[in-house]
Structure formats: structure tokens, C-alpha cells
Coordinates of C-alpha atoms in Angstrom, one line a residue:
X150 CA -45.0 -10.8 28.8
X151 CA -41.5 -10.5 29.7
X152 CA -39.7 -10.7 26.5
X153 CA -36.0 -10.9 24.8
X154 CA -35.1 -9.1 22.1
X155 CA -31.8 -9.5 19.5
X156 CA -30.4 -7.0 16.5
X157 CA -27.4 -8.1 15.2
X158 CA -25.3 -4.6 14.2
X159 CA -22.7 -6.7 12.8
X160 CA -22.1 -10.3 12.3
X161 CA -26.2 -10.8 11.1
X162 CA -26.3 -13.9 8.4
X163 CA -22.5 -12.4 7.2
X164 CA -18.4 -13.0 8.7
X165 CA -16.7 -9.7 10.3
X166 CA -17.2 -6.7 12.9
X167 CA -19.4 -8.7 14.7
X168 CA -21.4 -7.2 17.3
X169 CA -24.6 -7.9 18.9
X170 CA -27.3 -6.3 20.8
X171 CA -29.2 -8.1 23.5
X172 CA -31.9 -6.3 25.4
X173 CA -32.7 -8.6 28.0
X174 CA -35.4 -7.7 31.3
X175 CA -34.6 -3.9 30.6
X176 CA -31.1 -4.9 30.9
X177 CA -29.4 -3.0 27.3
X178 CA -25.9 -5.2 26.7
X179 CA -23.4 -5.0 23.4
X180 CA -21.5 -8.5 22.7
X181 CA -18.8 -8.0 21.0
X182 CA -17.2 -4.8 18.9
X183 CA -15.2 -6.1 15.9
X184 CA -14.1 -4.7 12.6
X185 CA -14.9 -5.6 8.6
X186 CA -11.5 -6.7 6.9
X187 CA -12.8 -6.4 3.4
X188 CA -13.3 -2.3 3.9
X189 CA -12.0 0.0 4.5
X190 CA -14.1 3.2 4.8
X191 CA -16.8 3.0 7.8
X192 CA -18.6 -0.3 6.5
X193 CA -15.5 -2.0 8.2
X194 CA -17.5 -0.4 11.4
X195 CA -20.8 -1.8 13.1
X196 CA -23.5 0.3 12.4
X197 CA -23.9 2.4 16.3
X198 CA -26.4 4.4 14.5
X199 CA -29.2 2.0 16.0
X200 CA -27.5 2.8 19.5
X201 CA -26.9 6.5 19.3
X202 CA -30.5 7.4 18.3
X203 CA -31.3 6.3 21.9
X204 CA -29.4 9.2 23.6
X205 CA -26.2 9.1 25.6
X206 CA -24.5 5.8 25.3
X207 CA -23.7 5.1 28.5
X208 CA -27.0 5.4 29.4
X209 CA -28.8 3.4 27.3
X210 CA -25.9 0.7 27.5
X211 CA -24.9 -1.7 30.8
X212 CA -22.3 -2.8 29.7
X213 CA -19.9 -4.4 26.4
X214 CA -18.8 -7.9 26.3
X215 CA -15.5 -9.1 24.3
X216 CA -15.3 -12.8 22.9
X217 CA -12.1 -12.3 21.9
X218 CA -8.8 -10.6 20.5
X219 CA -9.8 -11.3 17.5
X220 CA -10.5 -8.5 15.4
X221 CA -13.2 -9.1 14.0
X222 CA -14.8 -9.0 17.3
X223 CA -12.3 -6.3 18.9
X224 CA -11.0 -4.1 16.3
X225 CA -13.8 -1.6 16.9
X226 CA -13.6 -1.1 20.4
X227 CA -11.1 2.2 20.2
X228 CA -13.8 3.8 17.5
X229 CA -16.7 2.7 19.9
X230 CA -15.6 3.6 22.9
X231 CA -13.6 7.0 22.3
X232 CA -15.0 8.0 19.1
X233 CA -19.0 7.7 19.1
X234 CA -19.1 7.5 22.6
X235 CA -19.7 4.8 25.1
X236 CA -17.9 5.5 28.1
X237 CA -19.1 2.2 30.4
X238 CA -18.1 -0.8 31.4
X239 CA -16.5 -3.5 28.9
X240 CA -15.6 -7.1 30.0
X241 CA -13.2 -9.7 28.8
X242 CA -11.2 -12.6 29.7
X243 CA -6.9 -11.5 31.2
X244 CA -5.1 -13.4 28.1
X245 CA -8.1 -10.9 25.5
X246 CA -7.7 -7.7 27.8
X247 CA -3.8 -8.8 27.3
X248 CA -3.1 -9.3 23.5
X249 CA -6.3 -6.5 22.3
X250 CA -4.0 -3.8 22.2
X251 CA -1.2 -5.1 20.5
X252 CA -3.0 -6.5 17.9
X253 CA -5.3 -3.8 17.4
X254 CA -2.1 -1.7 18.0
X255 CA -1.0 -3.9 14.6
X256 CA -3.8 -2.8 12.3
X257 CA -3.4 0.8 13.5
X258 CA -0.4 1.0 12.1
X259 CA -0.9 -0.7 9.0
X260 CA -4.2 1.8 8.3
X261 CA -2.7 4.7 9.6
X262 CA 0.4 5.0 9.0
X263 CA 0.8 3.3 5.9
X264 CA -2.4 3.5 3.7
X265 CA -2.6 6.6 5.9
X266 CA -6.8 6.5 6.2
X267 CA -7.9 9.2 8.0
X268 CA -11.2 8.7 10.5
X269 CA -8.9 6.1 12.5
X270 CA -8.4 5.7 15.9
X271 CA -4.9 6.4 17.3
X272 CA -2.5 5.5 20.1
X273 CA -4.0 6.9 22.8
X274 CA -7.6 6.4 21.9
X275 CA -6.4 2.7 22.7
X276 CA -5.0 3.0 25.4
X277 CA -7.9 5.2 27.3
X278 CA -10.6 2.4 25.4
X279 CA -8.2 -0.7 27.6
X280 CA -8.4 2.2 30.7
X281 CA -11.9 0.7 30.5
X282 CA -11.8 -3.0 30.5
X283 CA -12.5 -5.1 33.9
X284 CA -10.8 -8.4 32.9
X285 CA -12.7 -11.2 34.5
X286 CA -11.4 -14.9 35.5
X287 CA -14.0 -18.6 34.0
X288 CA -16.9 -19.3 35.6
X289 CA -16.6 -16.2 38.3
X290 CA -20.1 -14.6 38.0
X291 CA -19.4 -10.9 37.4
X292 CA -22.0 -7.9 38.4
X293 CA -21.3 -5.5 36.1
X294 CA -20.9 -1.8 37.4
X295 CA -23.8 0.8 37.0
X296 CA -21.0 3.4 35.8
X297 CA -21.4 6.8 37.0
X298 CA -18.8 9.0 35.6
X299 CA -18.1 13.2 34.9
X300 CA -19.0 14.7 31.3
X301 CA -16.4 13.5 28.5
X302 CA -15.3 16.7 28.4
X303 CA -13.7 17.0 32.1
X304 CA -11.5 14.4 31.4
X305 CA -7.1 14.9 30.9
X306 CA -5.9 12.8 28.5
X307 CA -4.0 11.6 31.8
X308 CA -6.4 11.1 33.9
X309 CA -7.5 7.3 34.5
X310 CA -10.9 6.5 35.0
X311 CA -12.0 3.8 37.3
X312 CA -13.5 0.8 36.0
X313 CA -15.2 -0.2 39.9
X314 CA -17.1 3.2 40.5
X315 CA -19.7 2.7 43.8
X316 CA -22.4 1.8 42.1
X317 CA -22.9 -1.4 41.9
X318 CA -25.8 -3.0 39.1
X319 CA -27.3 -6.3 41.5
X320 CA -29.8 -7.8 38.9
X321 CA -27.5 -7.7 36.0
X322 CA -25.0 -11.2 35.8
X323 CA -22.0 -12.2 33.4
X324 CA -19.9 -16.0 33.3
X325 CA -17.0 -16.7 31.7
X326 CA -16.8 -20.1 29.8
X327 CA -13.9 -21.6 28.2
X328 CA -14.3 -21.6 24.5
X329 CA -11.5 -23.1 22.7
X330 CA -10.6 -21.0 19.7
X331 CA -7.7 -18.6 20.7
X332 CA -5.7 -18.4 23.8
X333 CA -8.3 -16.1 26.3
X334 CA -11.2 -17.0 24.3
X335 CA -14.7 -17.4 26.1
X336 CA -18.3 -18.3 25.5
X337 CA -20.5 -15.7 27.9
X338 CA -24.0 -16.1 29.7
X339 CA -25.6 -12.9 30.2
X340 CA -28.0 -13.4 33.3
X341 CA -30.9 -11.1 34.9
X342 CA -33.3 -13.2 37.5
X343 CA -34.8 -16.6 35.5
X344 CA -33.8 -15.2 31.8
X345 CA -30.4 -15.7 30.5
X346 CA -28.6 -15.8 27.0
X347 CA -25.5 -17.5 26.2
X348 CA -23.4 -16.1 23.6
X349 CA -20.3 -18.3 22.2
X350 CA -18.8 -15.5 20.8
X351 CA -16.1 -18.3 18.4
X352 CA -15.5 -21.6 19.5
X353 CA -14.8 -25.1 18.7
X354 CA -16.1 -27.9 19.9
X355 CA -12.5 -29.8 19.2
X356 CA -8.8 -29.8 21.3
X357 CA -5.4 -29.8 19.1
X358 CA -2.1 -29.3 20.1
X359 CA -2.7 -26.0 22.4
X360 CA -5.9 -25.4 23.4
X361 CA -8.1 -27.8 24.9
X362 CA -12.1 -28.3 23.6
X363 CA -15.2 -25.7 24.3
X364 CA -17.3 -26.6 27.2
X365 CA -20.7 -25.0 28.8
X366 CA -23.0 -26.9 31.3
X367 CA -26.4 -27.7 30.8
X368 CA -27.4 -23.7 31.6
X369 CA -30.3 -24.2 29.4
X370 CA -30.4 -21.1 28.3
X371 CA -33.7 -18.8 26.9
X372 CA -31.7 -18.3 24.0
X373 CA -28.4 -19.5 22.6
X374 CA -26.5 -16.9 20.1
X375 CA -23.4 -19.1 18.8
X376 CA -21.7 -18.7 15.6
X377 CA -22.0 -20.3 12.3
X378 CA -18.7 -19.5 10.0
X379 CA -18.8 -23.9 9.1
X380 CA -22.6 -24.6 9.2
X381 CA -22.7 -26.6 6.6
X382 CA -18.8 -28.5 6.7
X383 CA -18.4 -31.2 9.0
X384 CA -14.3 -31.7 8.4
X385 CA -12.0 -34.6 8.4
X386 CA -9.9 -36.4 10.7
X387 CA -7.6 -33.9 11.9
X388 CA -4.7 -36.2 11.2
X389 CA -5.6 -37.0 7.7
X390 CA -5.6 -32.4 7.6
X391 CA -2.2 -32.6 9.0
X392 CA -0.4 -34.9 7.1
X393 CA -2.1 -33.7 3.7
X394 CA -0.4 -30.7 4.8
X395 CA 2.9 -31.5 6.1
X396 CA 2.9 -33.4 2.5
X397 CA 2.4 -30.2 0.5
X398 CA 4.5 -28.8 2.5
X399 CA 7.4 -30.9 2.2
X400 CA 6.4 -31.0 -2.0
X401 CA 7.3 -27.6 -2.2
X402 CA 10.3 -26.6 -0.8
X403 CA 12.0 -30.6 -1.7
X404 CA 11.3 -28.5 -5.8
X405 CA 13.0 -25.3 -4.3
X406 CA 9.6 -23.4 -3.8
X407 CA 8.4 -21.2 -1.1
X408 CA 5.6 -21.5 1.4
X409 CA 3.6 -19.1 2.3
X410 CA 1.6 -19.4 5.3
X411 CA -1.3 -16.3 6.4
X412 CA -2.1 -16.6 9.8
X413 CA -2.9 -14.3 12.7
X414 CA -0.5 -13.6 15.4
X415 CA -1.8 -15.5 18.0
X416 CA -4.2 -19.3 17.5
X417 CA -3.3 -21.3 14.6
X418 CA -0.1 -19.4 14.0
X419 CA 0.8 -21.6 17.0
X420 CA -0.7 -24.8 15.6
X421 CA 0.5 -24.8 13.0
X422 CA 4.2 -24.3 14.2
X423 CA 4.5 -27.1 16.6
X424 CA 3.2 -29.6 13.9
X425 CA 6.0 -28.2 10.7
X426 CA 8.3 -27.8 14.0
X427 CA 8.2 -31.6 15.3
X428 CA 7.7 -32.6 11.3
X429 CA 11.4 -30.6 10.7
X430 CA 12.8 -32.0 13.8
X431 CA 12.1 -35.8 13.1
X432 CA 13.3 -35.3 8.9
X433 CA 16.1 -33.6 9.9
X434 CA 15.1 -31.1 7.0
X435 CA 16.9 -28.1 6.2
X436 CA 15.1 -25.3 4.6
X437 CA 14.0 -22.1 6.5
X438 CA 11.6 -21.6 8.0
X439 CA 10.9 -17.7 9.5
X440 CA 7.4 -15.9 11.2
X441 CA 6.9 -12.2 11.5
X442 CA 9.5 -10.5 13.5
X443 CA 8.4 -9.9 17.2
X444 CA 5.1 -11.9 17.1
X445 CA 6.7 -15.1 18.0
X446 CA 8.5 -13.7 20.6
X447 CA 5.2 -11.6 22.5
X448 CA 3.4 -14.5 21.4
X449 CA 6.0 -16.7 23.4
X450 CA 5.6 -14.6 26.0
X451 CA 1.9 -14.8 26.4
X452 CA 1.9 -18.4 26.4
X453 CA 4.0 -18.7 28.6
X454 CA 1.9 -16.0 31.1
X455 CA -1.5 -18.1 30.1
X456 CA -0.2 -21.0 30.2
X457 CA -3.4 -22.1 32.4
X458 CA -5.2 -21.4 29.6
X459 CA -3.7 -24.3 26.9
X460 CA -4.4 -27.4 27.4
X461 CA -3.8 -30.7 29.7
X462 CA -0.9 -31.8 28.0
X463 CA 1.3 -28.3 27.5
X464 CA 0.6 -27.9 30.4
X465 CA 2.6 -30.7 32.1
X466 CA 5.2 -30.3 30.2
X467 CA 5.3 -27.0 30.2
X468 CA 8.3 -26.9 33.1
X469 CA 10.2 -29.6 31.4
X470 CA 10.2 -28.0 27.8
X471 CA 7.9 -25.0 26.6
X472 CA 6.4 -26.5 23.0
X473 CA 6.8 -22.6 21.7
X474 CA 10.1 -22.2 21.9
X475 CA 11.1 -23.0 18.7
X476 CA 14.7 -24.9 17.1
X477 CA 14.2 -24.9 13.6
X478 CA 11.7 -21.5 13.6
X479 CA 13.5 -17.7 13.5
X480 CA 12.0 -14.9 12.9
X481 CA 12.1 -13.2 9.3
X482 CA 13.3 -10.3 8.0
X483 CA 11.8 -8.8 5.3
X484 CA 14.7 -8.7 3.2
X485 CA 14.6 -12.8 3.1
X486 CA 12.0 -12.1 1.2
X487 CA 14.1 -12.0 -2.7
X488 CA 16.6 -15.0 -1.3
X489 CA 17.0 -17.6 -3.5
X490 CA 16.5 -21.2 -2.4
X491 CA 13.1 -22.8 -0.4
X492 CA 12.0 -21.7 2.9
X493 CA 8.6 -22.0 4.6
X494 CA 6.9 -18.4 6.1
X495 CA 4.5 -17.8 8.8
X496 CA 3.2 -13.7 8.4
X497 CA 0.4 -11.9 9.3
X498 CA -2.8 -11.3 8.4
X499 CA -4.3 -14.0 7.8
X500 CA -6.4 -12.8 4.9
X501 CA -4.5 -11.5 2.9
X502 CA -6.1 -8.2 3.6
X503 CA -2.6 -6.3 4.4
X504 CA 0.5 -6.7 6.0
X505 CA 3.2 -8.9 5.8
X506 CA 1.5 -11.0 4.6
X507 CA -0.4 -9.2 1.2
X508 CA 3.4 -7.7 0.5
X509 CA 5.5 -11.5 0.7
X510 CA 2.7 -12.5 -1.3
X511 CA 3.1 -9.8 -4.1
X512 CA 6.1 -10.9 -4.3
X513 CA 5.7 -14.6 -5.0
X514 CA 3.1 -14.7 -6.5
X515 CA 4.4 -15.0 -10.1
X516 CA 6.7 -18.6 -9.3
X517 CA 4.5 -21.6 -9.7
X518 CA 7.0 -23.2 -8.0
X519 CA 5.5 -21.8 -5.2
X520 CA 3.0 -22.3 -2.7
X521 CA 0.5 -20.2 -0.6
X522 CA -1.7 -22.0 2.1
X523 CA -4.8 -20.3 3.8
X524 CA -5.3 -22.2 7.0
X525 CA -9.1 -20.6 7.4
X526 CA -11.9 -18.6 6.6
X527 CA -11.5 -15.5 4.6
X528 CA -14.5 -13.3 5.0
X529 CA -15.7 -11.4 1.3
X530 CA -13.6 -8.8 -0.3
X531 CA -10.2 -9.6 1.0
X532 CA -7.6 -11.2 -1.4
X533 CA -7.8 -14.0 0.7
X534 CA -11.2 -14.6 -0.1
X535 CA -10.2 -13.8 -3.5
X536 CA -8.2 -16.0 -4.5
X537 CA -10.1 -19.0 -2.8
X538 CA -13.1 -18.0 -5.2
X539 CA -10.6 -19.1 -7.6
X540 CA -9.2 -15.8 -9.3
X541 CA -5.6 -15.3 -11.0
X542 CA -5.9 -11.9 -12.1
X543 CA -6.3 -9.0 -8.8
X544 CA -6.3 -5.4 -9.3
X545 CA -4.3 -4.4 -6.4
X546 CA -3.1 -1.0 -5.1
X547 CA -2.5 2.2 -7.8
X548 CA -4.8 -0.6 -10.0
X549 CA -2.1 -2.7 -10.6
X550 CA -2.1 -5.8 -12.2
X551 CA -1.2 -8.8 -10.6
X552 CA -1.3 -12.2 -11.7
X553 CA -1.2 -15.3 -9.5
X554 CA 0.3 -18.0 -11.0
X555 CA 1.7 -19.6 -7.5
X556 CA 0.0 -22.1 -5.4
X557 CA -3.4 -21.9 -4.1
X558 CA -4.6 -24.2 -1.0
X559 CA -7.1 -23.9 1.5
X560 CA -6.1 -27.0 4.3
X561 CA -9.1 -26.2 6.7
X562 CA -7.3 -25.5 10.4
X563 CA -9.7 -23.1 11.0
X564 CA -10.2 -22.9 15.5
X565 CA -14.7 -22.7 14.8
X566 CA -16.4 -25.5 15.3
X567 CA -17.6 -26.9 12.3
X568 CA -21.7 -28.7 12.0
X569 CA -21.3 -31.0 14.0
X570 CA -19.7 -28.8 16.9
X571 CA -22.1 -26.3 16.4
X572 CA -24.9 -29.1 17.0
X573 CA -23.1 -30.5 19.4
X574 CA -22.7 -27.0 21.9
X575 CA -26.7 -27.0 21.4
X576 CA -27.6 -30.1 22.5
X577 CA -24.6 -29.3 25.9
X578 CA -27.1 -26.4 26.6
X579 CA -30.5 -27.1 26.0
X580 CA -31.8 -23.6 24.9
X581 CA -35.3 -22.3 24.9
X582 CA -34.8 -20.9 21.1
X583 CA -31.1 -20.6 18.9
X584 CA -30.3 -17.8 17.3
X585 CA -27.5 -18.6 14.9
X586 CA -24.5 -15.5 14.1
X587 CA -21.5 -15.1 11.7
X588 CA -21.8 -17.3 8.8
X589 CA -23.2 -17.0 5.3
X590 CA -27.0 -16.6 5.0
X591 CA -27.3 -19.7 2.3
X592 CA -25.1 -21.9 5.0
X593 CA -27.1 -20.7 8.1
X594 CA -31.1 -21.8 6.6
X595 CA -29.4 -25.5 6.3
X596 CA -28.5 -25.6 10.1
X597 CA -31.4 -23.6 10.6
X598 CA -33.3 -26.7 9.8
X599 CA -31.0 -29.1 10.9
X600 CA -31.2 -27.5 14.5
X601 CA -35.1 -27.0 14.6
X602 CA -35.6 -30.8 13.3
X603 CA -33.0 -32.1 15.6
X604 CA -34.0 -30.3 18.7
X605 CA -37.5 -28.6 18.2
X606 CA -36.6 -25.4 19.1
X607 CA -37.4 -22.1 17.2
X608 CA -34.3 -21.1 15.1
X609 CA -33.8 -17.5 14.4
X610 CA -31.1 -16.1 11.8
X611 CA -31.2 -12.2 11.7
X612 CA -30.1 -10.2 9.2
X613 CA -27.7 -6.7 10.7
X614 CA -30.4 -4.5 12.2
X615 CA -32.9 -6.7 11.8
X616 CA -34.5 -7.4 15.9
X617 CA -35.6 -11.0 16.9
X618 CA -38.2 -10.9 19.9
X619 CA -38.9 -13.4 22.0
X620 CA -41.3 -13.3 24.6
X621 CA -39.7 -15.5 27.7
X622 CA -42.8 -17.6 30.1
X623 CA -42.0 -16.5 33.8
X624 CA -40.3 -19.6 35.5
X625 CA -38.7 -19.3 38.8
X626 CA -35.8 -21.5 39.2
X627 CA -35.8 -23.8 41.8
X628 CA -32.2 -26.0 44.1
X629 CA -33.4 -29.0 44.8
X630 CA -32.0 -31.0 48.2
X631 CA -29.7 -33.8 47.5
X632 CA -31.0 -35.9 50.2
X633 CA -35.2 -35.4 48.8
X634 CA -33.3 -36.1 45.5
X635 CA -31.8 -39.4 47.2
X636 CA -35.2 -40.4 48.5
X637 CA -36.9 -40.1 44.9
X638 CA -34.5 -42.3 43.1
X639 CA -34.7 -44.5 46.6
X640 CA -38.3 -46.0 45.2
X641 CA -36.6 -47.0 42.0
X642 CA -39.0 -45.4 39.3
X643 CA -37.8 -45.1 35.8
X644 CA -38.0 -41.6 34.9
X645 CA -40.8 -41.0 32.2
X646 CA -40.2 -37.5 30.5
X647 CA -44.3 -38.3 29.4
X648 CA -45.6 -38.6 32.9
X649 CA -42.9 -35.9 35.2
X650 CA -43.1 -36.8 39.1
X651 CA -44.5 -35.0 41.6
X652 CA -41.8 -34.2 44.7
X653 CA -42.6 -32.8 48.2
X654 CA -41.2 -31.4 50.2
X655 CA -40.6 -28.1 52.1
X656 CA -39.8 -25.2 49.9
X657 CA -36.9 -22.3 51.3
X658 CA -36.6 -18.9 49.7
X659 CA -32.7 -17.4 51.2
X660 CA -31.2 -14.3 49.2
X661 CA -34.0 -14.1 46.5
X662 CA -33.0 -18.2 45.6
X663 CA -35.5 -20.8 45.6
X664 CA -34.4 -24.7 47.7
X665 CA -37.2 -27.5 48.0
X666 CA -35.9 -29.7 50.7
X667 CA -37.0 -32.6 53.0
X668 CA -39.2 -30.9 56.4
X669 CA -36.5 -32.0 58.7
X670 CA -33.9 -30.2 57.0
X671 CA -36.0 -27.4 56.9
X672 CA -36.6 -27.5 60.4
X673 CA -32.8 -28.0 61.0
X674 CA -31.7 -25.2 58.6
X675 CA -34.2 -22.8 59.9
X676 CA -33.9 -23.8 64.0
X677 CA -37.3 -24.4 63.8
X678 CA -39.1 -26.8 66.7
X679 CA -42.1 -29.0 64.4
X680 CA -45.7 -28.2 65.3
X681 CA -48.4 -29.8 63.9
X682 CA -51.3 -28.1 62.1
X683 CA -55.2 -29.2 62.6
X684 CA -58.3 -27.9 60.8
X685 CA -61.4 -27.9 62.8
X686 CA -65.1 -28.0 61.5
X687 CA -68.0 -26.9 64.5
X688 CA -70.9 -30.2 63.0
X689 CA -74.1 -29.3 65.7
X690 CA -76.8 -32.3 65.4
X691 CA -79.9 -32.0 67.6
X692 CA -80.0 -34.2 70.1
X693 CA -80.8 -34.3 74.4
X694 CA -78.3 -36.9 75.3
X695 CA -75.4 -36.5 77.5
X696 CA -72.5 -36.2 74.9
X697 CA -71.0 -39.6 75.9
X698 CA -74.2 -40.7 74.2
X699 CA -73.7 -38.7 71.0
X700 CA -70.2 -39.5 71.2
X701 CA -71.4 -43.3 70.8
X702 CA -74.2 -42.5 68.5
X703 CA -72.0 -41.2 66.1
X704 CA -69.1 -44.4 66.8
X705 CA -72.0 -46.9 65.5
X706 CA -73.3 -45.0 62.9
X707 CA -69.4 -43.9 60.6
X708 CA -68.5 -47.6 61.8
X709 CA -71.3 -49.5 59.9
X710 CA -70.8 -46.9 56.6
X711 CA -66.8 -46.6 57.1
X712 CA -66.3 -50.3 56.8
X713 CA -62.4 -50.0 55.2
X714 CA -61.9 -47.2 58.0
X715 CA -60.7 -47.7 61.4
X716 CA -62.6 -46.8 63.7
X717 CA -62.4 -46.3 67.5
X718 CA -64.6 -45.2 70.2
X719 CA -61.9 -44.1 72.9
X720 CA -62.6 -44.0 76.7
X721 CA -62.5 -40.0 76.9
X722 CA -65.7 -40.3 75.0
X723 CA -64.3 -39.1 71.8
X724 CA -64.0 -41.3 68.1
X725 CA -61.0 -41.4 65.8
X726 CA -61.8 -42.3 61.6
X727 CA -57.6 -43.1 61.2
X728 CA -56.1 -39.6 62.6
X729 CA -59.1 -38.2 62.4
X730 CA -60.8 -37.2 66.2
X731 CA -64.1 -36.5 67.1
X732 CA -66.3 -34.6 70.1
X733 CA -69.4 -34.3 71.3
X734 CA -69.6 -30.8 73.4
X735 CA -72.9 -29.2 75.0
X736 CA -74.2 -26.4 72.7
X737 CA -73.6 -23.3 74.5
X738 CA -77.6 -21.7 74.6
X739 CA -79.4 -24.6 73.0
X740 CA -79.4 -27.4 75.6
X741 CA -81.0 -30.2 73.1
X742 CA -78.6 -29.4 70.5
X743 CA -74.7 -30.7 71.2
X744 CA -71.8 -29.3 69.0
X745 CA -69.3 -32.0 67.5
X746 CA -66.3 -30.7 67.0
X747 CA -64.2 -32.7 63.8
X748 CA -59.8 -32.5 63.8
X749 CA -57.5 -33.6 61.0
X750 CA -54.4 -32.7 59.6
X751 CA -53.6 -30.9 56.2
X752 CA -52.5 -34.5 55.4
X753 CA -55.6 -36.1 55.6
X754 CA -57.8 -33.0 53.9
X755 CA -59.6 -35.4 51.7
X756 CA -61.1 -38.0 54.6
X757 CA -62.1 -35.0 56.8
X758 CA -63.9 -32.8 54.0
X759 CA -65.6 -36.7 53.6
X760 CA -66.5 -37.4 57.9
X761 CA -68.1 -33.7 58.1
X762 CA -70.2 -33.6 54.7
X763 CA -71.5 -37.0 56.5
X764 CA -71.8 -35.7 59.8
X765 CA -73.8 -32.7 58.6
X766 CA -76.1 -35.2 56.6
X767 CA -77.5 -36.3 59.9
X768 CA -77.0 -39.0 62.3
X769 CA -79.5 -42.4 62.9
X770 CA -81.7 -42.0 66.2
X771 CA -80.1 -45.7 68.3
X772 CA -83.3 -47.6 70.2
X773 CA -84.5 -45.7 72.5
X774 CA -82.8 -42.0 72.1
X775 CA -83.8 -38.8 73.4
X776 CA -86.1 -36.7 70.5

């Protein structure tokens, strides 16, 4: 029996280093290749030994798919391709392709240049890795390439590896859907024949100030693999959250305090910048707002370049006013952190695990007038997670103790779906089974029960390294013509899930796809004329009379026993019962035997069989009949 196998190499009952291996109908696909921000050693990467034991990576994996540019979903990509040895195609959307290398390089600088970490990828490795990327459009169906390459040792660093090799895999298809979350984020459908899996990556079912809501059609996959970061959370209204956020920022700067907002470069940063920019303008506030140097310009550039990925309001007003060109938000210089007086600073990264946000936090943490607002999820092991868990004495690098006196606030502006949004997506896609990743085990367990109760489907939540095997029932998808559906709807019958209807039509197979159409449409499409197919059965009857008299004998008998049917004796001597024709003929060898030829169309199969059985039992002799 065919089956789908899923093994999380990362993000199994955990948030961070997302990496899911899916085997479907003999094809192997890796979904995301992320890094865990809570570790500074090899544990930051997924456990690739599960794949490497199968031999050469490129021979084993058909492709890698990256859902979006956040490092917990793409951070291990250069390590996997350039150090572990994967040389096959990598699929992602165009915005992800553009932004991913910038964030990878920023993180590399922090890890290697500033912290001196070993066994890390280089700038050249990032460039070589991105050469393997094939960018896809939303709703574009892609057939990944079966990559044929020379051994890696034969490539010089200057050689550009072509992402479109000559041989194409015509069985495996992938398709991207809009996920919200961040610019360029996508959910992916992976299909092989009639089997399919949908992987959500991170998504948001609620539109915000700059992005739209995630959307997928009723694709009914065998399996939906969904994130579950906020598996037990149902957020309060967006307006209440925004009002509370603005109030806390305003009160802090009014009393002379400083506000640190750790963010990732693209995503929540733009959402909160638009919110504060509008508030500062309306309230005529003078306290400066800063954003990490360089990232504002980069973000502005990419939002202009990929404006079609933003929401409708941004697209409509973009020509008159670019929402990402801020009047009140300026570039930050590290010397500003020591300036007296109030200020608001957006600094990267978002979990306080490194970089400028951590540097500023260390400077401001000791002053109770200051505030840090954490607007998103923080993985275990990061400074952000520690202070949100209530720790106020932190051991920093060099065993230095940092006492946190500043106010710590968590305000969920995360672009992940909450429990309500996850349930909404499951209902929208109508999968046969659901598998939860990218979440905490206890919260996953709660959501798992909710999904199973509400949708009556099996829900899985494997740990890292654990394989889930799903048997799939062989099925053939059949499209139905609009004309046939209209004809069915015209009957006015109410839909009933317990009583499926039978549709009668002609099944056409073209390019491995099946469609059910009306017989008239089938004849027209195939350029064929209608032919009538008749079935004929021979019944032997002992009778020495002439054929015409035998026919009359048959007519009289049928007329007497078939009261509810139209029985006729035609001038040519044949007998009809409805559309069934009965003719009497002489036997070629026995003059005392007549042959009754009974013929009918397939529509009258039941009546034809009944008549044949009736005549085989014999026909009573008419008065004065022959012996």
C-alpha cells in the first residue's frame, strides 16, 4: 500500500531549526533548513545524519523547499549545501531569494567576526548556496529538476552551477500559496500523482497593516503539516493590542525613559514602525525613534521591489505615498545609546540572542525608567526567553552578571497564526490527516485533541528524529464538466452527505488527467459520431411453422405475461418490447427449430436479460400449432 513518511530533523515538538523530511510516492523532499537561535554549537543545526547515512545527499533528495527568510527556517542552508554536501535544487519565492542572503550574512558576521565561532559557513559559501536557488511565483506549478552535476571537487569557486539541468522530473510538482507572516512567505503543496502534502511554514490568517492574510484553496491533501507556535493562544483584538502598545511606549518616553523594541529586520519591524509613525504624527511627539543602521534602507528597497506581496491598501496608495518612507524614524548610531533623555529604538535581532539589540539591552537594563517590549516569540536559550520567563539576573558572556531593572513587557505582534487561525486553515484545506511542528509539546497536545475532535481526522506531533508513516488509499482525481454539474443541479435535489449521488457521463483521459463530461460533449471534443451499441442473444425454439407464425406466437405469449410493458407486432413480422427487438429466423440445420434473435441497447440491459430468460423457458403452443 502506498504511504507518506514524515521525519522532523528540527522543529519536532520544538521551535527553531525547522527542517522536515517528507517521502511521498518514492520522492524525498526537505521542507526548510533552519537554525536554532538558542545554541552556539552544532546543536544549532538540524540532525542531518538521518539523511547522510542514505549515501550521497543529492541522489537521495529530490529538492529542498524554503518557506521564508527567517533564520529558523533558512539559517542552516549554506551549511547544508556547502559543508554537508547537498548539490541539488532549492526552491523559494522571489522575495525570499532576495532577502535570505542578506540575513545569512548579517548573522555570519555576528557569529564569526564578532564571536569568533568555528565550523561556520563563509560569505562565499552563502553566495555559492544561493546559486542553487530556483525562484517560484505564487500559484505557479513547478516540476523540480532531476539535477545532474559533476562531482563537487571539479567546480572552482568561480563556476556558476546552472539551476536548470536538462533532465526534468515529470512526477513531482510543487505549488506556492500566500502565507502572510513576512514578505515572500509561502505555504507549499507537494504532489506526486494523486498523493499530496501541504507544508505551511509560518503563516498568519489575519491581515495586518502591510501584509494580507494567508490563503489556500480546498486542495484536500493527504497530509497538512502546520506550524503550532501559538497552539493554545487566542489573541485579543488587534486594536486593543495596538492601543496598549502605544500607551506603554508613550508613558515611558513621557517620564524620560528609553524603549527598546527587539525585532527582526523585516516583518513585525515594518508593522510597528507604521504604527508608531502614525501615532507620533498625530500626537506631535518629539522623542526620537531609531532603527538599526542600514536595515531601514534595505527593508524599504525590498518592499518597493515586491510591492505586489503587500496588502491591498499599501498597493493602492504606494504611488502617492510610500508607507515605508518614515518621517519620524531615523537610522541608529551605536553612540546614540548613551544619549540622555527619552528615545525609542528598533534593534535587531528579535530574540536578544546577539547583535545590536543585545548590546543596547545590556546598556539600558539597569535603569528602571527604561522598558523593553518583546513583540514576538523567543525560543528557549535566548536572552529574550529568559527575561520573559521572569529571570532578572542573567549570566552574560565572560560570566558577567547582569541585573535587569528595566520593565519587561511581552506584547504579541507575532505574525504566526493563533489557535483559531490554525483551526481555520485546517477547515479551509480539508486534509485527510494533520501533523503539527514548530511548537511546544504541551501546547501541541491540546491542539491535537481539538483538531481530532472537530475535524474527525488523525493528528500527529512527532519529536525530532521520529518518523510518522501514513498509509494512503489509492485514488484517482476526476474533474467534472460544468455542463454536467449544471444538469445535476437542475434536478433540484438537496445535497445529502449520507447519500452520495451518482453522476452518469463519459470519462475522458487526457495527459494523465481524468474528466467526466456529458456524452454530447465527449463526442464533440473527440470528433466522433454517435454509434448505438446493441447486444443480441440467440434463443432456440421448437416450432415447425413459418417464421411469421412463430413471431405471432411469441407476441401473443409476451402480451399476456408483460402487462406493464408496450408489446408490439410489426408489419415486417418482428416483435418489440419497449426498445427491445425480437426476430424469428429459420435454423440452418434443423427445419423443426426456429431461432429467436433478441437484441437490446445497454440502457435496457435489465429488461433484455429478463426477456431472454423468459423465452428460454419456452413459449406455449397456439391452437392448431405444429408439432
